[in-house]
mmCIF file of C-alpha atoms in Angstrom:
data_model
loop_
_atom_site.group_PDB
_atom_site.id
_atom_site.type_symbol
_atom_site.label_atom_id
_atom_site.label_comp_id
_atom_site.label_asym_id
_atom_site.label_seq_id
_atom_site.Cartn_x
_atom_site.Cartn_y
_atom_site.Cartn_z
ATOM 1 C CA UNK A 1 90.215 89.903 108.775
ATOM 2 C CA UNK A 2 91.482 91.633 111.884
ATOM 3 C CA UNK A 3 94.159 89.963 113.978
ATOM 4 C CA UNK A 4 93.678 92.644 116.594
ATOM 5 C CA UNK A 5 90.266 93.450 118.087
ATOM 6 C CA UNK A 6 88.596 95.927 115.733
ATOM 7 C CA UNK A 7 88.205 98.358 118.649
ATOM 8 C CA UNK A 8 92.002 98.805 118.789
ATOM 9 C CA UNK A 9 92.288 99.830 115.136
ATOM 10 C CA UNK A 10 91.386 103.157 113.520
ATOM 11 C CA UNK A 11 87.761 104.066 114.152
ATOM 12 C CA UNK A 12 87.400 105.653 110.721
ATOM 13 C CA UNK A 13 88.917 105.148 107.286
ATOM 14 C CA UNK A 14 89.920 101.482 107.297
ATOM 15 C CA UNK A 15 88.086 99.309 104.759
ATOM 16 C CA UNK A 16 88.924 95.709 103.893
ATOM 17 C CA UNK A 17 87.543 93.740 100.970
ATOM 18 C CA UNK A 18 88.513 90.058 100.886
ATOM 19 C CA UNK A 19 88.727 88.270 97.542
ATOM 20 C CA UNK A 20 88.648 91.601 95.740
ATOM 21 C CA UNK A 21 90.397 89.923 92.805
ATOM 22 C CA UNK A 22 89.575 86.570 91.323
ATOM 23 C CA UNK A 23 92.418 84.050 90.927
ATOM 24 C CA UNK A 24 92.366 84.802 87.177
ATOM 25 C CA UNK A 25 92.674 88.563 87.772
ATOM 26 C CA UNK A 26 95.535 88.014 90.205
ATOM 27 C CA UNK A 27 97.295 85.850 87.611
ATOM 28 C CA UNK A 28 96.756 88.560 84.984
ATOM 29 C CA UNK A 29 98.416 91.156 87.252
ATOM 30 C CA UNK A 30 101.339 88.914 88.250
ATOM 31 C CA UNK A 31 101.954 88.039 84.583
ATOM 32 C CA UNK A 32 101.871 91.740 83.640
ATOM 33 C CA UNK A 33 104.218 92.772 86.441
ATOM 34 C CA UNK A 34 106.638 89.956 85.750
ATOM 35 C CA UNK A 35 106.775 90.906 82.047
ATOM 36 C CA UNK A 36 108.300 94.315 82.945
ATOM 37 C CA UNK A 37 111.592 95.358 84.487
ATOM 38 C CA UNK A 38 111.783 95.638 88.268
ATOM 39 C CA UNK A 39 113.904 98.252 90.035
ATOM 40 C CA UNK A 40 116.009 96.836 92.820
ATOM 41 C CA UNK A 41 117.641 99.858 94.435
ATOM 42 C CA UNK A 42 116.311 99.080 97.900
ATOM 43 C CA UNK A 43 115.566 95.844 99.759
ATOM 44 C CA UNK A 44 112.258 95.352 97.946
ATOM 45 C CA UNK A 45 111.599 95.231 94.225
ATOM 46 C CA UNK A 46 109.503 98.073 92.757
ATOM 47 C CA UNK A 47 107.679 99.097 89.598
ATOM 48 C CA UNK A 48 106.199 102.543 88.972
ATOM 49 C CA UNK A 49 103.092 102.797 86.807
ATOM 50 C CA UNK A 50 101.947 106.278 85.792
ATOM 51 C CA UNK A 51 103.615 109.135 87.664
ATOM 52 C CA UNK A 52 106.898 108.199 89.331
ATOM 53 C CA UNK A 53 107.323 108.563 93.079
ATOM 54 C CA UNK A 54 110.824 109.444 94.221
ATOM 55 C CA UNK A 55 112.079 108.444 97.640
ATOM 56 C CA UNK A 56 113.435 111.896 98.333
ATOM 57 C CA UNK A 57 114.510 111.167 101.894
ATOM 58 C CA UNK A 58 116.753 108.280 100.840
ATOM 59 C CA UNK A 59 120.467 108.797 100.311
ATOM 60 C CA UNK A 60 120.622 106.558 97.217
ATOM 61 C CA UNK A 61 121.127 108.606 94.059
ATOM 62 C CA UNK A 62 119.384 105.860 92.045
ATOM 63 C CA UNK A 63 116.137 106.773 93.837
ATOM 64 C CA UNK A 64 116.248 110.478 93.103
ATOM 65 C CA UNK A 65 114.778 112.477 90.206
ATOM 66 C CA UNK A 66 116.751 112.418 86.968
ATOM 67 C CA UNK A 67 114.902 113.946 84.007
ATOM 68 C CA UNK A 68 116.924 111.866 81.564
ATOM 69 C CA UNK A 69 115.767 108.576 83.079
ATOM 70 C CA UNK A 70 112.185 109.475 83.954
ATOM 71 C CA UNK A 71 110.584 108.030 80.814
ATOM 72 C CA UNK A 72 112.507 104.771 81.180
ATOM 73 C CA UNK A 73 111.462 104.261 84.802
ATOM 74 C CA UNK A 74 107.686 104.681 84.392
ATOM 75 C CA UNK A 75 105.327 102.057 83.017
ATOM 76 C CA UNK A 76 102.075 102.937 81.236
ATOM 77 C CA UNK A 77 99.150 103.235 83.657
ATOM 78 C CA UNK A 78 96.789 102.491 80.756
ATOM 79 C CA UNK A 79 97.730 98.803 81.028
ATOM 80 C CA UNK A 80 95.893 98.803 84.362
ATOM 81 C CA UNK A 81 92.651 100.362 83.039
ATOM 82 C CA UNK A 82 90.652 97.193 83.799
ATOM 83 C CA UNK A 83 91.893 97.307 87.413
ATOM 84 C CA UNK A 84 91.059 101.013 87.669
ATOM 85 C CA UNK A 85 87.494 100.209 86.581
ATOM 86 C CA UNK A 86 87.226 97.448 89.144
ATOM 87 C CA UNK A 87 88.473 99.733 91.940
ATOM 88 C CA UNK A 88 86.111 102.491 90.789
ATOM 89 C CA UNK A 89 83.186 100.014 91.067
ATOM 90 C CA UNK A 90 83.598 99.898 94.866
ATOM 91 C CA UNK A 91 83.544 103.719 95.189
ATOM 92 C CA UNK A 92 86.885 104.363 96.883
ATOM 93 C CA UNK A 93 87.908 107.588 95.150
ATOM 94 C CA UNK A 94 85.613 110.610 95.175
ATOM 95 C CA UNK A 95 87.455 112.393 92.387
ATOM 96 C CA UNK A 96 89.673 111.063 89.625
ATOM 97 C CA UNK A 97 91.610 107.849 89.927
ATOM 98 C CA UNK A 98 95.199 108.365 91.151
ATOM 99 C CA UNK A 99 97.917 109.076 88.643
ATOM 100 C CA UNK A 100 100.268 106.422 90.009
ATOM 101 C CA UNK A 101 100.432 102.820 91.044
ATOM 102 C CA UNK A 102 103.420 101.593 93.003
ATOM 103 C CA UNK A 103 104.011 97.837 92.827
ATOM 104 C CA UNK A 104 106.267 96.399 95.492
ATOM 105 C CA UNK A 105 107.519 92.864 96.024
ATOM 106 C CA UNK A 106 108.793 91.955 99.472
ATOM 107 C CA UNK A 107 111.160 88.970 99.225
ATOM 108 C CA UNK A 108 113.278 86.950 101.615
ATOM 109 C CA UNK A 109 111.256 87.852 104.713
ATOM 110 C CA UNK A 110 111.884 91.560 104.213
ATOM 111 C CA UNK A 111 109.202 93.868 105.541
ATOM 112 C CA UNK A 112 108.990 97.620 105.872
ATOM 113 C CA UNK A 113 108.915 99.552 109.145
ATOM 114 C CA UNK A 114 105.807 101.507 110.074
ATOM 115 C CA UNK A 115 105.620 104.785 108.214
ATOM 116 C CA UNK A 116 103.343 107.489 106.866
ATOM 117 C CA UNK A 117 103.243 107.755 103.093
ATOM 118 C CA UNK A 118 104.206 111.165 101.765
ATOM 119 C CA UNK A 119 100.980 113.158 102.179
ATOM 120 C CA UNK A 120 101.515 115.418 99.176
ATOM 121 C CA UNK A 121 102.723 112.708 96.797
ATOM 122 C CA UNK A 122 100.086 110.064 97.615
ATOM 123 C CA UNK A 123 96.935 112.040 98.461
ATOM 124 C CA UNK A 124 94.133 111.293 100.877
ATOM 125 C CA UNK A 125 93.521 107.637 100.006
ATOM 126 C CA UNK A 126 95.956 104.709 99.975
ATOM 127 C CA UNK A 127 94.859 101.415 98.444
ATOM 128 C CA UNK A 128 96.753 98.172 98.889
ATOM 129 C CA UNK A 129 96.025 95.031 96.872
ATOM 130 C CA UNK A 130 97.814 91.989 98.233
ATOM 131 C CA UNK A 131 98.938 89.337 95.734
ATOM 132 C CA UNK A 132 100.357 85.821 95.914
ATOM 133 C CA UNK A 133 100.459 85.243 99.702
ATOM 134 C CA UNK A 134 98.919 86.522 102.927
ATOM 135 C CA UNK A 135 100.778 89.145 105.009
ATOM 136 C CA UNK A 136 100.353 90.795 108.377
ATOM 137 C CA UNK A 137 99.832 94.523 107.911
ATOM 138 C CA UNK A 138 100.758 96.546 110.977
ATOM 139 C CA UNK A 139 99.043 99.767 112.031
ATOM 140 C CA UNK A 140 100.631 102.064 114.618
ATOM 141 C CA UNK A 141 99.203 105.326 116.015
ATOM 142 C CA UNK A 142 102.069 107.525 117.209
ATOM 143 C CA UNK A 143 101.579 110.466 119.566
ATOM 144 C CA UNK A 144 103.081 112.755 116.896
ATOM 145 C CA UNK A 145 102.445 112.607 113.169
ATOM 146 C CA UNK A 146 106.026 111.654 112.262
ATOM 147 C CA UNK A 147 107.819 108.502 111.184
ATOM 148 C CA UNK A 148 110.362 108.964 113.973
ATOM 149 C CA UNK A 149 107.951 109.151 116.934
ATOM 150 C CA UNK A 150 108.402 106.197 119.311
ATOM 151 C CA UNK A 151 105.554 107.167 121.687
ATOM 152 C CA UNK A 152 102.855 104.770 120.478
ATOM 153 C CA UNK A 153 99.223 105.335 121.518
ATOM 154 C CA UNK A 154 97.774 102.246 119.858
ATOM 155 C CA UNK A 155 98.761 99.443 117.469
ATOM 156 C CA UNK A 156 97.265 96.463 115.759
ATOM 157 C CA UNK A 157 97.506 94.040 112.858
ATOM 158 C CA UNK A 158 95.302 93.204 109.911
ATOM 159 C CA UNK A 159 95.684 89.990 107.958
ATOM 160 C CA UNK A 160 95.778 90.871 104.277
ATOM 161 C CA UNK A 161 94.700 87.712 102.573
ATOM 162 C CA UNK A 162 95.740 86.866 99.034
ATOM 163 C CA UNK A 163 93.789 88.929 96.453
ATOM 164 C CA UNK A 164 92.374 91.262 99.143
ATOM 165 C CA UNK A 165 92.110 95.035 99.030
ATOM 166 C CA UNK A 166 92.728 97.405 101.929
ATOM 167 C CA UNK A 167 91.779 101.091 101.856
ATOM 168 C CA UNK A 168 93.182 103.689 104.233
ATOM 169 C CA UNK A 169 91.617 107.122 104.269
ATOM 170 C CA UNK A 170 90.671 109.731 106.864
ATOM 171 C CA UNK A 171 91.932 108.786 110.327
ATOM 172 C CA UNK A 172 93.535 105.527 109.148
ATOM 173 C CA UNK A 173 95.516 107.393 106.477
ATOM 174 C CA UNK A 174 96.385 110.518 108.448
ATOM 175 C CA UNK A 175 96.906 109.417 112.058
ATOM 176 C CA UNK A 176 98.180 105.829 111.741
ATOM 177 C CA UNK A 177 101.472 104.601 110.305
ATOM 178 C CA UNK A 178 101.452 101.307 108.439
ATOM 179 C CA UNK A 179 104.074 98.666 107.728
ATOM 180 C CA UNK A 180 104.769 95.009 107.049
ATOM 181 C CA UNK A 181 106.681 93.066 109.687
ATOM 182 C CA UNK A 182 109.066 90.259 109.010
ATOM 183 C CA UNK A 183 107.159 87.020 109.290
ATOM 184 C CA UNK A 184 107.998 83.555 108.045
ATOM 185 C CA UNK A 185 104.617 82.140 109.051
ATOM 186 C CA UNK A 186 101.395 84.127 108.867
ATOM 187 C CA UNK A 187 98.575 82.722 111.020
ATOM 188 C CA UNK A 188 95.414 82.190 108.980
ATOM 189 C CA UNK A 189 91.855 82.184 110.327
ATOM 190 C CA UNK A 190 91.306 78.564 109.270
ATOM 191 C CA UNK A 191 94.504 77.488 111.064
ATOM 192 C CA UNK A 192 96.392 77.034 107.741
#
């Protein structure tokens, strides 16, 4: 569901699958996530499944590598095997499934500014599964491939409906920043 004309969004590498998860599968994930400890070192809550990603550009020492805490901060990716199989069934990854899943909860109308994910840490494909409520997902194409560039060549929004899946690869992954704006009300296609 594109809130911006499709012609204004990346020409290649953006794939949206609505109702990717059933309500029962969504409930299964939410129950699993809520049964584990959340990290709350930044304005959103996070869980790391599989390999841990460290926010190495952040000044908070709680977000940096510490070999003594590594095992305590990572949750077993094997608990998501059923989800890995479901994602594999729609042929998103050409090679092996990623070694990490980052779960984030945005609360209290907190979004995240547009950014590129770390290219080395996250690879060529980014997959987002949206749970519990719809959000507006922003895409911004800067003139330079940096998070700081303010010269914007194009921008748009995609409505990520509850239980939907969004894939960014190719141009969408490498030339467009993404983010989630603050929004109390998200306009839905049916007017809801």
